[in-house]
Coordinates of C-alpha atoms in Angstrom, one line a residue:
M1 CA -5.5 60.9 60.8
G2 CA -8.0 59.3 58.3
R3 CA -11.8 59.3 58.4
G4 CA -13.4 58.1 61.6
G5 CA -10.2 58.9 63.6
Q6 CA -8.3 56.0 62.1
R7 CA -4.6 56.6 61.6
H8 CA -3.0 55.7 58.3
E9 CA 0.7 54.9 58.1
F10 CA 2.9 55.6 55.1
P11 CA 5.9 53.3 55.7
V12 CA 7.7 54.3 52.5
L13 CA 7.0 57.9 51.9
L14 CA 7.5 59.1 55.5
Q15 CA 10.6 57.1 56.4
H16 CA 13.3 59.2 58.1
I17 CA 16.5 60.1 56.4
P18 CA 19.3 57.9 57.7
D19 CA 21.7 59.4 60.2
F20 CA 24.9 59.5 58.3
R21 CA 26.9 59.9 61.5
Q22 CA 26.0 56.2 62.3
G23 CA 27.6 53.3 60.5
G24 CA 30.9 52.8 58.6
V25 CA 32.2 54.7 55.5
T26 CA 32.1 52.8 52.2
L27 CA 35.6 52.4 50.8
K28 CA 34.7 53.4 47.2
Y29 CA 33.6 56.9 48.4
V30 CA 37.0 57.3 50.1
K31 CA 38.7 56.4 46.9
R32 CA 36.7 59.0 45.0
G33 CA 37.8 61.7 47.5
Y34 CA 41.5 60.8 46.9
H35 CA 40.8 60.8 43.1
V36 CA 39.6 64.4 43.4
L37 CA 42.7 65.2 45.5
C38 CA 45.1 63.7 42.9
T39 CA 43.3 65.4 40.0
H40 CA 43.8 68.8 41.6
A41 CA 47.2 68.1 43.2
L42 CA 49.1 70.8 41.3
T43 CA 46.6 73.4 42.3
L44 CA 46.6 72.3 45.9
L45 CA 50.4 72.4 46.0
L46 CA 50.7 75.9 44.4
L47 CA 48.1 77.5 46.6
P48 CA 50.1 77.3 49.9
V49 CA 53.3 78.3 48.0
A50 CA 51.5 81.4 46.6
A51 CA 50.1 82.2 50.0
T52 CA 53.5 81.9 51.6
V53 CA 55.1 84.2 49.1
L54 CA 52.4 86.8 49.6
L55 CA 52.7 86.6 53.4
E56 CA 56.5 87.0 53.2
L57 CA 56.2 90.1 50.9
A58 CA 53.6 91.6 53.3
N59 CA 56.0 91.0 56.2
M60 CA 58.9 92.6 54.4
L61 CA 56.8 95.6 53.6
K62 CA 55.7 95.9 57.2
T63 CA 59.2 95.6 58.6
G64 CA 60.7 98.0 56.1
Q65 CA 62.9 95.5 54.3
L66 CA 61.5 96.3 50.9
R67 CA 62.2 100.0 51.5
E68 CA 65.8 99.2 52.5
M69 CA 66.2 97.1 49.3
W70 CA 65.0 100.0 47.2
V71 CA 67.4 102.5 49.0
V72 CA 70.3 100.1 48.4
A73 CA 69.3 99.7 44.7
S74 CA 69.2 103.5 44.2
Q75 CA 72.6 104.0 45.8
T76 CA 74.2 101.3 43.6
H77 CA 72.5 102.6 40.4
L78 CA 70.4 99.5 40.2
Q79 CA 67.0 101.2 40.7
F80 CA 66.0 101.3 37.0
N81 CA 67.1 97.7 36.5
M82 CA 65.2 96.6 39.6
V83 CA 62.0 98.3 38.3
V84 CA 62.4 96.7 34.9
F85 CA 63.0 93.3 36.5
M86 CA 60.0 93.5 38.8
G87 CA 57.8 94.8 36.0
C88 CA 58.8 91.9 33.7
C89 CA 58.2 89.3 36.4
L90 CA 54.7 90.8 37.1
L91 CA 53.9 90.8 33.4
L92 CA 55.0 87.2 32.9
A93 CA 53.0 86.2 36.0
I94 CA 49.9 87.9 34.6
M95 CA 50.4 86.3 31.2
A96 CA 50.8 82.8 32.7
V97 CA 47.7 83.1 34.9
T98 CA 45.7 84.4 31.9
Y99 CA 46.8 81.5 29.7
V100 CA 46.0 78.9 32.4
L101 CA 42.5 80.4 33.1
T102 CA 41.5 81.0 29.5
R103 CA 43.0 78.2 27.5
T104 CA 40.5 75.7 25.9
K105 CA 41.1 72.1 26.8
P106 CA 41.3 69.8 23.8
V107 CA 38.4 67.3 23.4
Y108 CA 39.1 63.9 21.9
L109 CA 36.8 61.3 20.5
I110 CA 38.0 58.0 21.8
N111 CA 35.5 55.8 19.9
Y112 CA 31.8 55.6 18.9
H113 CA 29.3 52.8 18.1
C114 CA 26.3 52.8 15.9
Y115 CA 23.4 50.5 16.9
K116 CA 22.5 47.8 14.4
P117 CA 19.0 46.4 15.1
P118 CA 18.2 42.6 14.8
D119 CA 17.1 41.3 11.4
S120 CA 13.6 40.6 12.8
L121 CA 12.9 44.3 12.8
K122 CA 13.7 44.9 9.1
M123 CA 11.0 46.7 7.2
S124 CA 10.9 46.7 3.4
R125 CA 8.8 49.3 1.6
E126 CA 6.3 46.7 0.4
R127 CA 5.9 45.4 4.0
F128 CA 5.5 48.9 5.2
T129 CA 2.6 49.5 2.8
N130 CA 1.0 46.1 3.7
L131 CA 1.2 46.9 7.5
S132 CA -0.4 50.3 6.9
I133 CA -3.3 48.6 5.1
K134 CA -3.8 45.9 7.7
S135 CA -3.7 48.3 10.6
Q136 CA -7.0 49.8 9.3
M137 CA -5.9 53.2 10.7
F138 CA -5.5 55.0 7.4
N139 CA -7.9 55.9 4.6
E140 CA -7.3 55.3 1.0
Q141 CA -5.9 58.7 0.3
S142 CA -3.4 58.4 3.2
L143 CA -2.3 55.0 2.0
Q144 CA -1.6 56.3 -1.5
F145 CA 0.2 59.4 -0.1
Q146 CA 2.5 57.2 2.1
E147 CA 3.3 55.0 -0.9
K148 CA 4.3 58.0 -3.0
I149 CA 6.5 59.3 -0.2
M150 CA 8.2 56.0 0.2
E151 CA 9.0 55.8 -3.5
R152 CA 10.7 59.2 -3.4
S153 CA 12.2 59.0 0.1
G154 CA 15.5 57.4 -0.7
L155 CA 14.9 54.6 1.9
G156 CA 15.8 51.0 0.9
D157 CA 14.2 47.7 2.0
E158 CA 16.4 47.0 5.0
T159 CA 15.5 49.8 7.4
Y160 CA 14.1 49.0 10.9
L161 CA 10.9 49.6 12.8
P162 CA 10.2 48.6 16.4
E163 CA 8.2 45.4 17.1
A164 CA 5.3 47.2 18.7
V165 CA 4.6 49.1 15.4
Q166 CA 4.9 46.0 13.3
Q167 CA 2.2 44.1 15.2
I168 CA -1.4 43.8 13.9
P169 CA -3.0 45.7 15.5
P170 CA -0.1 47.9 16.7
Q171 CA 0.7 47.5 20.4
I172 CA 1.7 51.0 21.4
S173 CA 2.4 51.4 25.1
M174 CA 4.8 53.0 27.6
A175 CA 6.3 49.5 28.3
A176 CA 6.9 48.9 24.5
A177 CA 8.6 52.3 24.2
R178 CA 10.8 51.5 27.2
E179 CA 11.7 48.2 25.6
E180 CA 12.8 49.9 22.4
A181 CA 14.8 52.5 24.3
E182 CA 16.6 49.9 26.4
M183 CA 17.3 47.8 23.3
V184 CA 19.0 50.7 21.6
L185 CA 20.7 52.5 24.5
F186 CA 22.1 49.5 26.3
D187 CA 23.6 47.8 23.3
S188 CA 25.2 51.1 22.1
V189 CA 26.7 51.9 25.4
R190 CA 27.9 48.4 26.1
N191 CA 29.7 48.1 22.8
V192 CA 31.4 51.5 22.9
L193 CA 32.7 50.8 26.4
E194 CA 34.0 47.4 25.3
E195 CA 35.6 48.8 22.2
A196 CA 37.3 51.5 24.3
K197 CA 38.2 49.0 27.0
L198 CA 36.6 51.1 29.7
K199 CA 34.3 50.2 32.6
P200 CA 31.1 52.1 33.4
G201 CA 32.7 53.4 36.5
Q202 CA 35.3 55.2 34.4
V203 CA 32.7 57.5 32.9
D204 CA 32.6 60.9 34.6
I205 CA 29.9 62.7 32.5
L206 CA 26.8 61.3 30.8
V207 CA 24.7 63.2 28.2
V208 CA 21.6 61.5 26.6
N209 CA 19.4 63.1 24.0
C210 CA 16.0 61.8 22.7
S211 CA 13.5 64.3 21.4
L212 CA 10.1 62.7 21.8
F213 CA 10.3 60.0 24.5
N214 CA 11.0 61.3 27.9
P215 CA 9.9 58.9 30.7
T216 CA 10.4 59.3 34.4
P217 CA 13.0 58.2 35.5
S218 CA 14.9 59.7 32.6
L219 CA 16.8 57.8 29.9
S220 CA 20.1 58.9 31.5
A221 CA 18.9 57.4 34.8
M222 CA 18.0 54.2 32.9
I223 CA 21.6 53.9 31.6
I224 CA 23.1 54.7 35.0
N225 CA 20.9 52.1 36.7
H226 CA 21.6 49.4 34.1
F227 CA 25.4 49.8 34.1
K228 CA 25.6 50.7 37.8
M229 CA 27.5 53.9 37.2
R230 CA 29.0 56.0 40.0
S231 CA 26.7 58.1 42.2
N232 CA 28.7 61.3 41.5
I233 CA 28.4 61.0 37.7
V234 CA 27.4 64.3 36.1
S235 CA 24.3 63.4 34.0
Y236 CA 22.0 65.3 31.6
N237 CA 19.0 64.3 29.6
L238 CA 18.2 66.5 26.6
A239 CA 14.6 66.4 25.2
G240 CA 12.6 68.0 22.5
M241 CA 15.6 69.3 20.5
G242 CA 15.0 67.5 17.3
C243 CA 17.3 65.8 14.8
S244 CA 20.2 68.2 15.4
A245 CA 20.4 67.3 19.2
G246 CA 23.3 65.0 18.5
V247 CA 25.5 68.0 17.9
I248 CA 24.0 69.8 20.8
A249 CA 24.8 66.9 23.1
V250 CA 28.4 66.9 21.9
N251 CA 28.6 70.7 22.5
L252 CA 27.3 70.3 26.0
A253 CA 29.8 67.5 26.7
K254 CA 32.6 69.7 25.3
E255 CA 31.6 72.6 27.6
L256 CA 31.5 70.2 30.6
L257 CA 34.9 68.9 29.8
Q258 CA 36.3 72.5 30.0
V259 CA 35.0 72.6 33.6
Y260 CA 36.0 69.1 34.7
P261 CA 39.7 68.3 34.0
G262 CA 40.8 64.8 33.5
S263 CA 37.4 63.5 32.6
R264 CA 35.6 61.3 30.1
A265 CA 32.1 62.0 28.7
L266 CA 29.7 59.4 27.3
V267 CA 27.2 60.9 24.8
V268 CA 24.2 58.8 23.7
S269 CA 21.9 59.9 20.8
T270 CA 18.7 58.2 19.8
E271 CA 15.0 58.7 18.9
N272 CA 12.0 56.5 20.0
I273 CA 9.7 55.4 17.3
T274 CA 7.2 53.3 19.3
Q275 CA 5.3 56.0 21.2
N276 CA 5.4 58.5 18.4
W277 CA 3.9 56.6 15.5
Y278 CA 1.1 58.6 13.9
F279 CA -2.2 56.8 13.3
G280 CA -4.1 59.7 11.6
N281 CA -4.8 61.0 8.1
E282 CA -3.2 64.5 8.0
R283 CA -0.6 64.4 5.3
S284 CA 1.8 66.8 7.0
M285 CA 1.9 64.4 9.9
L286 CA 2.2 61.2 7.9
I287 CA 5.7 62.0 6.5
P288 CA 7.6 61.2 9.7
N289 CA 6.1 57.6 9.5
C290 CA 7.7 57.2 6.1
L291 CA 11.1 58.5 7.0
F292 CA 12.0 57.8 10.7
R293 CA 13.5 54.5 11.7
V294 CA 15.1 52.8 14.7
G295 CA 18.7 53.8 15.4
G296 CA 21.1 55.2 18.0
A297 CA 24.8 55.9 18.7
A298 CA 27.1 56.2 21.7
L299 CA 30.4 58.0 21.7
L300 CA 33.2 58.6 24.3
L301 CA 34.8 62.0 24.6
S302 CA 37.8 62.8 26.8
N303 CA 40.1 65.6 27.8
K304 CA 42.7 63.3 29.4
R305 CA 46.2 63.7 28.0
K306 CA 46.8 59.9 28.0
D307 CA 43.8 59.5 25.7
Y308 CA 45.5 61.6 23.1
W309 CA 47.5 58.6 21.9
R310 CA 44.5 56.4 21.2
A311 CA 41.9 59.0 20.1
K312 CA 40.3 58.9 16.7
Y313 CA 39.4 62.5 16.3
E314 CA 39.8 65.9 17.9
L315 CA 36.8 68.3 18.1
L316 CA 37.7 71.6 16.5
H317 CA 34.5 73.6 16.3
V318 CA 30.8 73.5 17.2
V319 CA 28.6 76.1 15.6
R320 CA 24.9 76.3 16.6
T321 CA 22.3 78.4 14.8
H322 CA 18.8 78.8 16.3
M323 CA 16.0 80.5 14.2
G324 CA 13.3 80.1 16.8
A325 CA 12.7 83.9 17.2
N326 CA 10.7 83.8 14.0
D327 CA 7.2 82.3 14.5
Q328 CA 7.1 80.5 11.1
R329 CA 10.5 78.9 11.6
Y330 CA 9.6 78.0 15.2
G331 CA 6.5 76.1 14.1
C332 CA 7.7 74.4 10.9
V333 CA 8.3 71.1 12.8
Y334 CA 5.7 71.0 15.5
Q335 CA 4.3 68.2 17.6
R336 CA 0.5 68.5 18.0
E337 CA -2.9 66.8 17.8
D338 CA -4.8 66.5 14.6
S339 CA -8.5 67.3 14.2
K340 CA -9.4 63.9 15.8
G341 CA -7.0 64.2 18.7
R342 CA -4.3 62.0 17.4
V343 CA -0.8 63.2 18.3
G344 CA 1.9 63.5 15.6
V345 CA 4.7 65.7 14.3
H346 CA 3.5 68.3 11.7
L347 CA 6.0 69.3 9.0
S348 CA 5.2 72.5 7.2
K349 CA 5.5 73.1 3.4
E350 CA 8.0 75.8 4.1
L351 CA 10.4 73.4 5.9
M352 CA 13.0 73.2 3.1
A353 CA 13.1 77.0 2.6
I354 CA 13.5 77.5 6.3
A355 CA 16.3 74.8 6.4
G356 CA 18.0 76.8 3.6
H357 CA 18.0 80.0 5.7
A358 CA 19.3 78.2 8.7
L359 CA 22.1 76.6 6.7
K360 CA 23.1 80.0 5.3
A361 CA 23.2 81.5 8.8
N362 CA 25.2 78.6 10.1
I363 CA 27.9 78.5 7.4
T364 CA 28.2 82.3 7.7
T365 CA 29.5 81.7 11.2
L366 CA 31.4 78.6 10.4
G367 CA 33.2 79.9 7.3
P368 CA 35.7 82.2 8.9
L369 CA 36.7 79.4 11.3
V370 CA 37.5 76.8 8.6
L371 CA 37.9 78.3 5.2
P372 CA 41.3 79.2 3.8
V373 CA 42.1 82.9 3.6
S374 CA 41.9 82.9 -0.2
E375 CA 38.2 81.9 -0.1
Q376 CA 37.4 84.4 2.6
L377 CA 38.9 87.2 0.6
I378 CA 36.9 86.3 -2.5
F379 CA 33.7 86.1 -0.5
F380 CA 34.4 89.4 1.2
G381 CA 35.2 91.1 -2.2
N382 CA 32.0 89.8 -3.7
L383 CA 30.0 91.0 -0.7
V384 CA 31.5 94.5 -0.9
A385 CA 30.8 94.6 -4.7
R386 CA 27.1 93.8 -4.2
K387 CA 26.4 95.7 -1.0
V388 CA 28.6 98.8 -1.3
F389 CA 29.0 99.3 -5.1
K390 CA 25.6 97.8 -5.9
M391 CA 27.0 95.6 -8.6
K392 CA 24.5 93.2 -10.1
I393 CA 26.5 90.0 -9.7
K394 CA 25.7 86.6 -8.1
G395 CA 26.6 86.0 -4.5
Y396 CA 29.8 83.9 -4.1
I397 CA 29.4 80.6 -2.3
P398 CA 32.7 79.6 -0.7
D399 CA 34.2 76.2 -1.7
F400 CA 33.8 74.2 1.4
K401 CA 35.6 71.3 -0.3
L402 CA 38.8 73.2 0.4
A403 CA 38.0 73.2 4.1
F404 CA 36.8 69.6 4.5
E405 CA 37.6 66.2 3.1
H406 CA 34.4 64.5 4.3
F407 CA 30.8 65.5 4.8
C408 CA 28.3 63.9 7.2
I409 CA 24.9 65.3 6.3
H410 CA 21.9 64.6 8.4
T411 CA 19.8 62.0 6.6
G412 CA 16.5 63.9 6.9
G413 CA 15.4 62.7 3.5
R414 CA 16.6 62.6 -0.1
G415 CA 15.5 66.2 -0.6
V416 CA 17.5 67.5 2.3
I417 CA 20.7 65.8 1.2
E418 CA 20.3 66.9 -2.4
E419 CA 19.4 70.5 -1.4
I420 CA 22.6 70.8 0.6
E421 CA 24.6 69.3 -2.3
K422 CA 23.1 72.0 -4.5
Q423 CA 23.5 74.9 -2.2
L424 CA 27.1 74.1 -1.2
Q425 CA 28.1 73.0 -4.7
L426 CA 29.3 69.7 -3.5
A427 CA 30.3 66.8 -5.7
P428 CA 28.1 63.7 -5.8
D429 CA 30.9 61.8 -4.2
N430 CA 30.8 64.1 -1.2
V431 CA 27.1 63.3 -0.4
Q432 CA 27.1 59.6 -1.4
P433 CA 27.8 58.4 2.2
S434 CA 24.7 60.3 3.4
K435 CA 22.6 58.8 0.7
D436 CA 23.9 55.4 1.4
T437 CA 23.0 55.8 5.1
L438 CA 19.5 57.1 4.3
F439 CA 19.0 54.1 2.0
R440 CA 20.2 51.5 4.5
Y441 CA 19.0 53.0 7.9
G442 CA 16.5 55.7 7.0
N443 CA 16.3 58.9 9.1
T444 CA 17.6 57.8 12.6
S445 CA 17.3 61.4 13.8
S446 CA 20.1 62.8 15.9
S447 CA 22.3 59.7 15.5
S448 CA 22.3 59.8 11.7
I449 CA 25.5 61.8 11.4
W450 CA 27.4 59.0 13.2
Y451 CA 26.0 56.4 10.9
V452 CA 27.3 58.5 8.0
L453 CA 30.8 58.8 9.6
S454 CA 30.9 55.0 10.2
N455 CA 30.0 54.5 6.5
I456 CA 32.9 56.7 5.4
E457 CA 35.3 54.8 7.8
S458 CA 34.1 51.4 6.7
K459 CA 33.9 52.0 2.9
R460 CA 36.5 54.6 2.2
G461 CA 38.7 55.2 5.2
I462 CA 39.8 58.5 6.7
R463 CA 43.4 59.6 6.6
K464 CA 45.3 61.3 9.5
G465 CA 44.7 65.1 9.3
D466 CA 41.4 64.8 7.3
R467 CA 38.7 67.2 8.4
I468 CA 35.1 66.1 8.8
W469 CA 32.0 68.3 8.8
Q470 CA 28.9 67.0 10.6
I471 CA 25.8 69.1 9.8
A472 CA 22.3 68.5 11.1
F473 CA 18.9 70.2 11.2
G474 CA 16.2 70.1 13.9
S475 CA 13.0 71.5 15.2
G476 CA 13.0 74.9 16.7
F477 CA 14.4 75.6 14.0
K478 CA 18.0 74.7 14.3
C479 CA 21.1 74.1 12.1
N480 CA 24.1 72.8 14.0
S481 CA 27.6 71.9 12.8
A482 CA 30.5 70.0 14.4
V483 CA 34.0 69.9 12.9
W484 CA 36.5 67.1 13.7
R485 CA 40.1 66.5 12.7
S486 CA 41.3 62.9 12.3
M487 CA 44.2 62.1 14.6
R488 CA 45.1 58.9 12.8
N489 CA 44.1 56.7 9.8
N490 CA 40.6 55.5 10.5
N491 CA 39.4 52.6 8.4
Q492 CA 37.5 50.6 11.0
Q493 CA 34.9 48.1 9.7
H494 CA 31.8 49.0 11.8
T495 CA 29.2 46.4 12.6
A496 CA 26.5 48.7 11.2
W497 CA 28.1 48.1 7.8
D498 CA 29.8 44.7 8.1
D499 CA 27.2 42.9 6.0
T500 CA 26.2 45.7 3.7
P501 CA 27.6 46.2 0.2
K502 CA 27.5 49.6 -1.3
P503 CA 23.8 50.4 -1.8
V504 CA 22.5 50.9 -5.3
E505 CA 19.3 53.0 -5.4
P506 CA 16.5 51.5 -7.5

């Protein structure tokens, strides 16, 4: 009842839940039920067989038949053989059950697609500087600082920024941010499904990651609505996990594929620039403006046996390292307000040193999984010499070039790529695809490692059996690695690189 005794009606919010006992049953839901039945057919068939065997053994024990068999065996000198036989059968049964319950299902990468924005969104370094001046949001010191960062960034003149940021004055809004997200997500998903010759209804699991733009409904719901995906799809939306969230999303999909047999997972990685552009004058918060650009990638993973024959890669390892227990490392990439209340992402001066510590921790875990025994023995011997015998010798850095043929390094900036090159003692040729990607697309956040892989496929090709290391850094602070093995020769010409000659830095 409202004021004055008037009654207000809420026709939408207070509608009753429909009575599901009334009306017919939609055929597609019946089909899904049979799909589940067929998927677990072997289990459903074995359960009654196992139950029957157990009941029969219990009945034989109750009626004394098992005891009679044992007496007969002892009288005919078969007692020992019978014990051995039954013990072996029990042992084999336990081993078979243990294997079935603990084995890891292989995870295959069917295909992936990297988003290529329209030419109208291209942003040269000169135009970036001019737009910053015309926006009248930055003082002279900030403009000079951004210009210096751009000169050293490693970005070329054909990166992309969203339309809302390019307007004078900038038109930043929730609607504009949604428009950017829809543009990137829908195109990426549509293309990867078409290339894999799959329909949206054939996707069982959906994982979307975007760190700084998280509307309601979520981005995963946005994709489900646009492509009219199934109502029983298992969907997740990862937020706030930074530039390494692409590997985290792959890891989550991998874990889900261990639980859901005969399934396919769609993983979508992106970052939204529109709502996270910084219009202040704090230097530590201006750097992301100079590095981050529009981009996104979608990939299809599967544990189906029939997808083995057309898969491009098999996922071998995912190693995640989180340094967030330390306050300094936790706050080195931090979204906050500046002194005037403008929101941006602060990057601390210690960021590169912290990234180095995270990288060290990550490769310490990864090394034993991928390095040849010879490298592990040398590393262990060096460690014993320094720690046990207190010998004053340099620490040995394993040669990861013996473990991997290709390296996909997160394009966080020229300094990030060169620091990894230095720390891991990589050859210039190993890091060139990452530098090329930074030059052409800038820092596309969590999707950058897929742009690097597409660059390698398009410009060099990947042979069957080659191993690929994807490594990324993110807020928190995190360093995450994914290791893939090529299941066939991959030399696809990706649309992200179809009109791009090998970049030459100025």
